[in-house]
Coordinates of C-alpha atoms and ligand atoms in Angstrom, one line a residue:
M1 CA 108.4 121.7 81.2
K2 CA 112.0 122.2 80.1
Y3 CA 115.0 121.5 82.4
Y4 CA 118.1 123.7 82.2
S5 CA 121.6 122.9 83.5
T6 CA 122.9 124.9 86.4
N7 CA 126.1 125.4 84.4
R8 CA 124.0 126.8 81.5
Q9 CA 126.5 125.4 78.9
A10 CA 124.2 122.5 77.8
P11 CA 120.9 122.8 75.9
E12 CA 117.6 122.6 77.8
V13 CA 116.0 119.2 77.8
S14 CA 112.7 117.5 78.3
L15 CA 111.8 115.8 81.5
S16 CA 112.4 112.3 80.0
E17 CA 115.9 113.4 78.8
A18 CA 116.7 114.9 82.2
V19 CA 115.7 111.7 83.9
I20 CA 117.5 109.4 81.5
K21 CA 120.7 111.6 81.4
G22 CA 120.9 112.4 85.1
L23 CA 123.8 114.8 84.9
A24 CA 123.8 117.4 82.1
P25 CA 126.6 117.1 79.5
D26 CA 128.2 120.3 80.9
K27 CA 128.3 118.5 84.3
G28 CA 125.6 120.8 85.7
L29 CA 122.5 119.7 87.5
Y30 CA 119.1 119.9 85.9
M31 CA 116.6 122.5 87.2
P32 CA 112.9 123.0 86.1
E33 CA 112.7 126.2 84.1
K34 CA 109.9 127.5 86.3
I35 CA 108.4 126.8 89.7
N36 CA 104.6 127.4 89.7
P37 CA 103.0 128.5 93.0
L38 CA 100.2 126.3 94.2
P39 CA 96.8 128.0 94.7
Q40 CA 95.7 129.2 98.1
S41 CA 92.7 126.9 98.0
F42 CA 95.2 123.9 98.2
F43 CA 96.8 125.3 101.4
D44 CA 93.4 126.1 102.9
N45 CA 92.4 122.5 102.7
I46 CA 95.7 120.7 103.0
E47 CA 95.1 119.3 106.5
N48 CA 92.2 117.3 105.2
M49 CA 94.3 115.6 102.5
S50 CA 96.2 112.3 102.6
L51 CA 99.9 112.0 101.8
Q52 CA 99.1 110.6 98.4
E53 CA 96.6 113.3 97.6
I54 CA 99.0 116.0 98.6
A55 CA 101.9 114.4 96.7
F56 CA 99.8 114.1 93.6
E57 CA 99.0 117.9 93.6
V58 CA 102.6 118.7 94.1
A59 CA 103.7 116.2 91.4
K60 CA 101.2 117.7 88.9
N61 CA 102.9 121.1 89.4
F62 CA 106.3 119.7 88.3
F63 CA 105.4 116.9 86.0
G64 CA 101.8 117.6 84.9
E65 CA 102.8 119.0 81.5
D66 CA 104.8 115.9 80.6
I67 CA 102.8 113.0 82.0
P68 CA 99.0 112.4 81.8
A69 CA 97.3 112.9 85.1
E70 CA 96.2 109.2 85.4
D71 CA 99.7 107.9 84.8
L72 CA 101.2 110.4 87.2
K73 CA 98.7 109.5 89.8
H74 CA 99.6 105.9 89.5
I75 CA 103.3 106.6 89.8
V76 CA 102.8 108.8 92.9
Y77 CA 100.4 106.4 94.7
D78 CA 102.6 103.4 93.9
T79 CA 105.7 105.3 95.2
L80 CA 104.1 106.2 98.5
Q81 CA 103.0 102.9 99.9
F82 CA 103.9 103.8 103.4
D83 CA 103.2 106.6 105.8
I84 CA 105.4 109.6 106.7
P85 CA 104.1 110.5 110.2
L86 CA 104.9 113.7 112.0
V87 CA 105.6 112.7 115.6
K88 CA 105.5 115.0 118.6
V89 CA 108.8 115.0 120.4
N90 CA 108.1 117.9 122.8
E91 CA 105.9 121.0 123.1
N92 CA 107.5 122.7 120.1
I93 CA 109.6 120.1 118.3
Y94 CA 108.3 117.5 115.9
S95 CA 110.0 114.7 114.1
L96 CA 109.1 113.9 110.5
E97 CA 109.8 110.1 110.4
L98 CA 110.9 109.4 106.9
Y99 CA 111.9 105.9 107.8
H100 CA 108.8 103.9 107.3
G101 CA 109.6 102.8 103.7
P102 CA 111.2 99.6 102.5
T103 CA 114.8 100.5 103.5
C104 CA 113.9 102.7 106.4
A105 CA 115.4 105.9 105.1
F106 CA 114.1 108.9 103.2
K107 CA 116.0 108.0 100.0
D108 CA 113.2 105.4 99.5
V109 CA 110.8 108.2 98.3
G110 CA 113.1 109.5 95.6
A111 CA 114.4 106.0 94.5
R112 CA 110.9 104.6 94.2
F113 CA 109.6 107.6 92.3
M114 CA 112.5 107.6 89.9
A115 CA 112.1 103.9 89.2
R116 CA 108.5 104.3 88.3
L117 CA 109.1 107.4 86.2
L118 CA 111.9 105.8 84.3
S119 CA 109.8 102.6 83.7
Y120 CA 107.1 104.9 82.4
F121 CA 109.4 106.6 79.9
V122 CA 110.9 103.3 78.8
K123 CA 107.4 102.0 77.9
Q124 CA 106.6 105.3 76.1
N125 CA 109.6 104.7 73.8
P126 CA 108.9 101.8 71.4
S127 CA 112.3 102.1 69.7
Q128 CA 113.8 101.2 73.1
K129 CA 115.0 97.6 72.7
G130 CA 115.3 95.5 75.8
N131 CA 115.7 96.6 79.3
V132 CA 117.3 99.7 80.8
H133 CA 120.2 98.7 83.0
V134 CA 120.9 100.7 86.1
L135 CA 124.5 100.4 87.4
V136 CA 125.1 101.6 90.9
A137 CA 128.3 101.5 93.1
T138 CA 127.6 101.7 96.8
S139 CA 129.3 101.9 100.1
G140 CA 126.0 100.9 101.7
D141 CA 122.9 103.1 101.7
T142 CA 122.5 104.2 98.1
G143 CA 122.6 100.6 96.9
S144 CA 119.8 99.6 99.2
A145 CA 117.5 102.5 98.4
V146 CA 118.0 102.1 94.6
A147 CA 117.8 98.3 94.6
N148 CA 114.6 98.3 96.6
G149 CA 113.2 101.3 94.7
F150 CA 113.6 99.4 91.4
L151 CA 112.7 96.0 92.7
G152 CA 110.1 94.4 90.5
V153 CA 109.8 97.5 88.2
S154 CA 109.3 96.2 84.7
G155 CA 111.7 97.2 81.9
I156 CA 114.5 97.9 84.2
D157 CA 117.2 95.9 85.9
V158 CA 119.8 96.9 88.5
T159 CA 123.3 95.8 89.1
V160 CA 124.7 96.9 92.5
L161 CA 128.5 96.8 93.0
Y162 CA 129.8 96.9 96.5
P163 CA 133.2 96.3 98.2
E164 CA 133.5 92.8 99.7
G165 CA 133.6 92.9 103.5
K166 CA 133.3 96.7 103.7
V167 CA 129.6 97.0 104.1
S168 CA 127.7 96.2 107.3
E169 CA 125.6 93.0 107.3
I170 CA 122.4 94.9 107.8
Q171 CA 123.2 97.1 104.8
E172 CA 124.4 94.2 102.6
K173 CA 121.3 92.2 103.2
Q174 CA 119.1 95.0 101.9
F175 CA 120.4 94.6 98.4
T176 CA 121.8 91.1 98.2
T177 CA 118.6 89.2 99.2
L178 CA 116.2 90.6 96.7
G179 CA 116.6 88.5 93.5
Q180 CA 114.1 89.4 90.7
N181 CA 115.6 92.2 88.6
I182 CA 118.4 93.0 91.1
T183 CA 121.9 91.6 90.9
A184 CA 124.6 92.2 93.5
L185 CA 128.3 92.0 92.6
E186 CA 130.7 91.6 95.5
V187 CA 133.9 93.3 94.3
D188 CA 137.3 92.3 95.5
G189 CA 138.3 95.9 96.2
V190 CA 137.2 99.1 97.9
F191 CA 134.3 101.5 97.1
D192 CA 136.5 103.5 94.8
D193 CA 137.1 100.4 92.7
C194 CA 133.3 99.8 92.4
Q195 CA 132.8 103.4 91.4
R196 CA 135.6 103.2 88.8
L197 CA 134.1 100.1 87.2
V198 CA 130.7 101.8 86.9
K199 CA 132.3 104.9 85.4
E200 CA 134.3 102.9 82.9
A201 CA 131.2 101.0 81.9
F202 CA 129.4 104.3 81.2
M203 CA 132.3 105.4 78.9
D204 CA 132.7 102.1 77.1
S205 CA 131.4 102.4 73.5
E206 CA 130.8 98.7 73.0
L207 CA 128.6 98.4 76.1
N208 CA 126.8 101.6 75.3
E209 CA 126.0 100.4 71.7
K210 CA 124.6 97.1 73.0
F211 CA 122.8 98.3 76.1
F212 CA 121.0 101.2 77.6
L213 CA 123.0 102.0 80.7
T214 CA 122.0 104.6 83.3
S215 CA 123.0 105.6 86.9
A216 CA 120.0 106.4 89.0
N217 CA 122.3 109.0 90.6
S218 CA 121.1 111.0 93.6
I219 CA 121.3 114.3 91.7
N220 CA 118.7 113.0 89.2
V221 CA 115.6 115.4 89.1
A222 CA 113.4 112.3 89.5
R223 CA 115.0 111.4 92.7
F224 CA 115.3 114.9 94.1
L225 CA 112.0 116.7 93.3
P226 CA 109.7 114.1 94.8
Q227 CA 111.3 114.8 98.1
A228 CA 109.2 118.0 98.2
F229 CA 106.1 115.9 98.7
Y230 CA 106.7 115.2 102.4
Y231 CA 107.4 118.8 103.3
F232 CA 103.8 119.6 102.3
Y233 CA 102.5 116.6 104.2
A234 CA 104.5 117.6 107.4
Y235 CA 103.0 121.0 107.2
A236 CA 99.5 119.5 106.7
Q237 CA 99.9 117.4 109.8
L238 CA 101.2 120.3 111.9
K239 CA 98.3 122.5 110.6
K240 CA 95.9 119.9 112.0
T241 CA 97.2 120.6 115.5
G242 CA 96.8 124.4 115.0
K243 CA 100.6 125.0 115.4
A244 CA 101.6 125.8 111.8
D245 CA 102.0 129.6 111.9
N246 CA 105.7 129.8 112.5
V247 CA 107.2 126.6 111.1
V248 CA 110.9 126.1 111.1
V249 CA 112.2 123.0 109.2
C250 CA 115.5 121.6 110.1
V251 CA 117.2 119.2 107.6
P252 CA 120.3 117.0 108.4
S253 CA 122.2 117.6 105.2
G254 CA 125.0 115.9 103.2
N255 CA 124.6 116.4 99.5
F256 CA 121.8 118.9 100.2
G257 CA 119.2 117.2 97.9
N258 CA 116.7 116.8 100.7
I259 CA 116.7 120.4 101.9
C260 CA 116.8 121.7 98.3
A261 CA 113.5 119.9 97.7
G262 CA 112.1 121.7 100.7
L263 CA 113.2 125.0 99.4
F264 CA 111.4 124.2 96.1
G265 CA 108.3 123.6 98.3
A266 CA 108.7 127.0 99.8
K267 CA 109.0 128.6 96.4
M268 CA 105.7 126.8 95.5
G269 CA 104.1 128.7 98.4
L270 CA 104.4 126.2 101.3
P271 CA 104.4 128.5 104.4
I272 CA 107.6 127.6 106.0
K273 CA 109.1 130.5 107.9
R274 CA 112.7 129.4 107.6
F275 CA 115.0 126.4 107.2
I276 CA 118.0 125.2 109.2
A277 CA 120.6 123.1 107.4
S278 CA 122.3 120.9 110.0
N279 CA 125.8 119.6 109.3
N280 CA 128.1 117.2 111.0
A281 CA 131.9 118.0 111.0
N282 CA 131.7 118.3 107.1
D283 CA 130.3 121.8 107.5
I284 CA 131.1 123.3 104.2
F285 CA 127.7 124.8 103.9
F286 CA 127.7 126.1 107.5
Q287 CA 131.0 127.9 106.7
Y288 CA 129.5 129.3 103.5
L289 CA 126.6 130.8 105.3
G290 CA 129.0 132.6 107.6
S291 CA 131.6 133.7 105.1
G292 CA 129.9 133.8 101.7
H293 CA 132.7 131.6 100.4
Y294 CA 132.2 128.1 99.2
N295 CA 135.3 126.0 100.0
P296 CA 134.9 122.3 99.4
R297 CA 137.1 120.1 101.5
A298 CA 138.1 116.4 101.7
T299 CA 135.4 114.4 103.4
Q300 CA 135.8 113.5 107.1
A301 CA 134.3 110.3 108.5
T302 CA 131.7 110.9 111.2
L303 CA 129.0 109.1 113.2
A304 CA 126.3 110.5 110.8
N305 CA 128.1 109.0 107.8
A306 CA 125.4 109.6 105.2
M307 CA 126.1 113.3 105.7
D308 CA 129.9 112.9 105.1
V309 CA 130.1 115.1 102.0
G310 CA 132.9 117.5 101.4
D311 CA 131.5 119.1 98.2
P312 CA 127.7 118.9 98.3
S313 CA 126.5 118.6 94.7
N314 CA 123.2 120.3 95.2
F315 CA 124.9 123.5 96.4
A316 CA 124.7 124.6 92.7
R317 CA 120.9 124.1 92.8
I318 CA 120.5 126.2 95.9
V319 CA 122.5 129.0 94.4
N320 CA 120.5 128.8 91.2
L321 CA 117.2 128.8 93.1
Y322 CA 118.2 132.1 94.8
G323 CA 119.2 133.7 91.5
G324 CA 122.9 133.6 91.8
G325 CA 123.6 130.9 89.2
Q326 CA 124.3 131.4 85.6
Q327 CA 120.7 131.7 84.7
K328 CA 121.0 134.5 82.2
A329 CA 117.6 136.1 82.8
E330 CA 118.0 136.9 86.5
K331 CA 121.7 136.7 87.2
I332 CA 122.6 138.3 90.5
T333 CA 125.9 138.8 92.1
P334 CA 127.3 136.0 94.5
E335 CA 126.9 138.5 97.3
A336 CA 123.3 139.1 96.6
A337 CA 122.7 135.3 96.3
H338 CA 124.4 134.8 99.6
A339 CA 122.2 137.4 101.2
A340 CA 119.1 135.8 99.8
I341 CA 120.2 132.4 101.0
T342 CA 121.1 133.5 104.5
A343 CA 117.8 135.3 104.8
E344 CA 115.9 132.0 104.6
I345 CA 118.4 129.3 105.7
S346 CA 120.6 129.2 108.8
G347 CA 123.1 126.6 109.7
A348 CA 124.3 124.4 112.5
T349 CA 127.3 122.0 112.8
Y350 CA 128.0 119.2 115.2
S351 CA 131.0 117.1 116.1
D352 CA 130.7 113.4 116.9
E353 CA 130.8 114.2 120.6
Q354 CA 127.9 116.6 120.2
I355 CA 126.0 114.1 118.1
K356 CA 126.3 111.5 120.9
L357 CA 125.2 114.1 123.4
A358 CA 122.2 115.1 121.3
M359 CA 121.1 111.4 121.0
Q360 CA 121.4 111.1 124.8
T361 CA 119.5 114.4 125.4
A362 CA 116.7 113.5 123.0
L363 CA 116.2 110.2 124.9
K364 CA 116.6 111.7 128.4
N365 CA 114.5 114.8 128.0
D366 CA 112.0 113.8 125.4
G367 CA 112.0 110.0 125.4
Y368 CA 112.8 110.0 121.7
V369 CA 115.4 107.8 120.0
C370 CA 117.2 109.6 117.2
D371 CA 119.6 108.1 114.7
P372 CA 122.9 110.0 114.4
H373 CA 121.6 112.0 111.4
G374 CA 118.3 113.0 112.9
A375 CA 120.1 113.9 116.1
C376 CA 121.8 116.7 114.2
G377 CA 118.4 118.0 113.2
Y378 CA 117.0 117.6 116.7
Q379 CA 119.9 119.5 118.3
A380 CA 119.8 122.3 115.8
L381 CA 116.2 123.0 116.8
I382 CA 117.0 122.8 120.5
D383 CA 119.8 125.3 119.9
G384 CA 118.1 127.5 117.3
L385 CA 114.3 127.7 117.8
K386 CA 113.1 131.2 118.8
T387 CA 110.1 132.0 120.9
G388 CA 106.8 131.3 119.1
E389 CA 108.4 129.0 116.5
V390 CA 107.5 125.3 116.1
G391 CA 110.3 123.1 114.7
I392 CA 110.2 120.0 112.5
F393 CA 113.3 118.0 112.0
L394 CA 113.6 115.4 109.4
E395 CA 114.4 112.0 110.9
T396 CA 116.1 110.7 107.8
A397 CA 116.7 107.0 108.8
H398 CA 115.6 104.5 111.4
P399 CA 118.0 104.3 114.4
A400 CA 118.1 100.5 113.9
K401 CA 120.0 101.0 110.6
F402 CA 122.9 102.2 112.8
K403 CA 122.2 99.8 115.7
D404 CA 125.8 99.1 116.5
T405 CA 126.5 102.8 116.8
V406 CA 123.3 103.9 118.5
E407 CA 122.9 101.3 121.2
P408 CA 126.2 101.9 123.1
I409 CA 125.6 105.7 122.9
I410 CA 122.0 105.6 124.3
G411 CA 122.6 102.6 126.6
Q412 CA 119.6 100.7 125.5
Q413 CA 118.5 98.4 122.8
V414 CA 117.0 99.5 119.5
E415 CA 114.2 97.3 118.2
I416 CA 114.7 96.3 114.6
P417 CA 111.5 97.1 112.5
A418 CA 109.9 94.2 110.6
T419 CA 111.0 95.6 107.3
L420 CA 114.7 95.4 108.2
Q421 CA 114.2 92.1 110.0
R422 CA 112.9 90.6 106.8
F423 CA 116.1 91.5 105.0
M424 CA 118.1 89.9 107.8
D425 CA 116.2 86.7 107.4
G426 CA 116.8 86.6 103.7
T427 CA 119.5 84.6 101.9
K428 CA 122.5 86.5 100.5
Q429 CA 122.9 86.0 96.7
T430 CA 125.9 87.6 95.2
Q431 CA 128.4 87.0 92.5
K432 CA 132.1 87.7 93.1
M433 CA 133.8 90.1 90.8
S434 CA 137.4 91.2 90.4
K435 CA 138.3 94.8 90.3
E436 CA 139.5 94.5 86.6
F437 CA 137.2 96.3 84.2
A438 CA 137.7 93.6 81.6
D439 CA 136.1 91.1 84.0
F440 CA 133.2 93.4 84.7
K441 CA 132.7 94.1 81.1
A442 CA 132.7 90.4 80.2
F443 CA 130.1 89.9 83.0
L444 CA 127.8 92.6 81.5
L445 CA 128.2 91.3 78.0
N446 CA 127.2 87.8 79.1
N447 CA 124.5 88.6 81.6
L448 CA 122.6 91.7 80.5
Ligands
LIG501 C1 121.5 110.7 102.3 C2 121.2 110.9 103.7 C3 121.3 112.2 104.3 C4 121.7 113.4 103.6 O1 120.8 113.8 102.6 P1 121.2 114.9 101.5 O2 120.0 114.9 100.6 O3 122.3 114.2 100.8 O4 121.5 116.1 102.1 C5 121.0 112.3 105.7 N1 120.6 111.3 106.4 C6 120.5 110.0 105.9 C7 120.1 108.9 106.8 C8 120.8 109.8 104.5 O5 120.7 108.6 104.0

């Protein structure tokens, strides 16, 4: 399968190139050239299949031309070493709990899949000397998902840069206690310094001559496409209960990678009636749905901070998916794309006060503890479900990840799951780093 760039100025590439490059040279996002529908027989029997079996069928549809079935099966099964249960919240609302992986957030799925796919491609390429080095700057969550996703994966090592004293202890412990192929650098600066160091490293010719550096960025097709797996599994679990005729899926959205994967699922034939994209105060997409104009803004800090995105990168993918991109074959006007998008996706937006209230309502009325992101999903279903519809919201992270925020709001303690507790009990191992590129470069030259 070929992958084209949403900007259509860069050549089409193979899957391995798209995965290794991440972003296209024209700064566009890679898209698969075609989306094959899955056969009706698959949907007829889906409720009898396991998460791994379903994911393997979906994965073959995307990656089957590029990776032999046995290898792909191994990657999929090794990625999904945890369940993704659909939990009943009330008569017509279900929560898809995406937080049973190693870092208790949905990004585990994409990060683990990408690590295994990248490792596979590295082994396929004998001219590749030494390891691939993933450099990642983090303000908290990305670092933990990527570090844990790549932990112990052969042929790859990861260097995480984070701002000293600016990451919560529970987040910090998730990528500083790992050891093995993961190194954490505690930078004497802010997140932007970390990001600048990583960007400069990617542009440094000496480093790039010596080493194979890559970013494991969230827009990477290998992180984004596997997120489609669990939409199918959610549907399968709902179908088992006999309530899957009018399914509405609601996705708390920031960069829009997660919902975009669901939209790909729908294009493959998954019978989802419609989607709701729920925003916090960073409601650029919500505004777009209403006006047809996409106006990125400066990011605003909110309680649901993983959704604090003022210019969602996957917007370009959504527009392309609905034919409004620069895809030459089926270019349609921005107005027609907007009409196609609003026909299938509606929006919601919640202030911090409303998010708090949603968390309290979910507990009081339904006995369910939401994290601040999931709360945006829950509330959008409460507000937007129509008669006869059954709603699934994606519970994107475990509430314990935001313990300090959640507990005062809901007025009760949140139990820390064993996976998170294990990190808390680990020993922090970091190296201090100045914010000068020369120091960072010297470190890489001496340590990689
Ligand atoms: C990343 C993240 C989101 C936003 O997902 P997108 O794919 O960027 O839309 C929502 N909730 C949590 C907990 C996250 O970590």
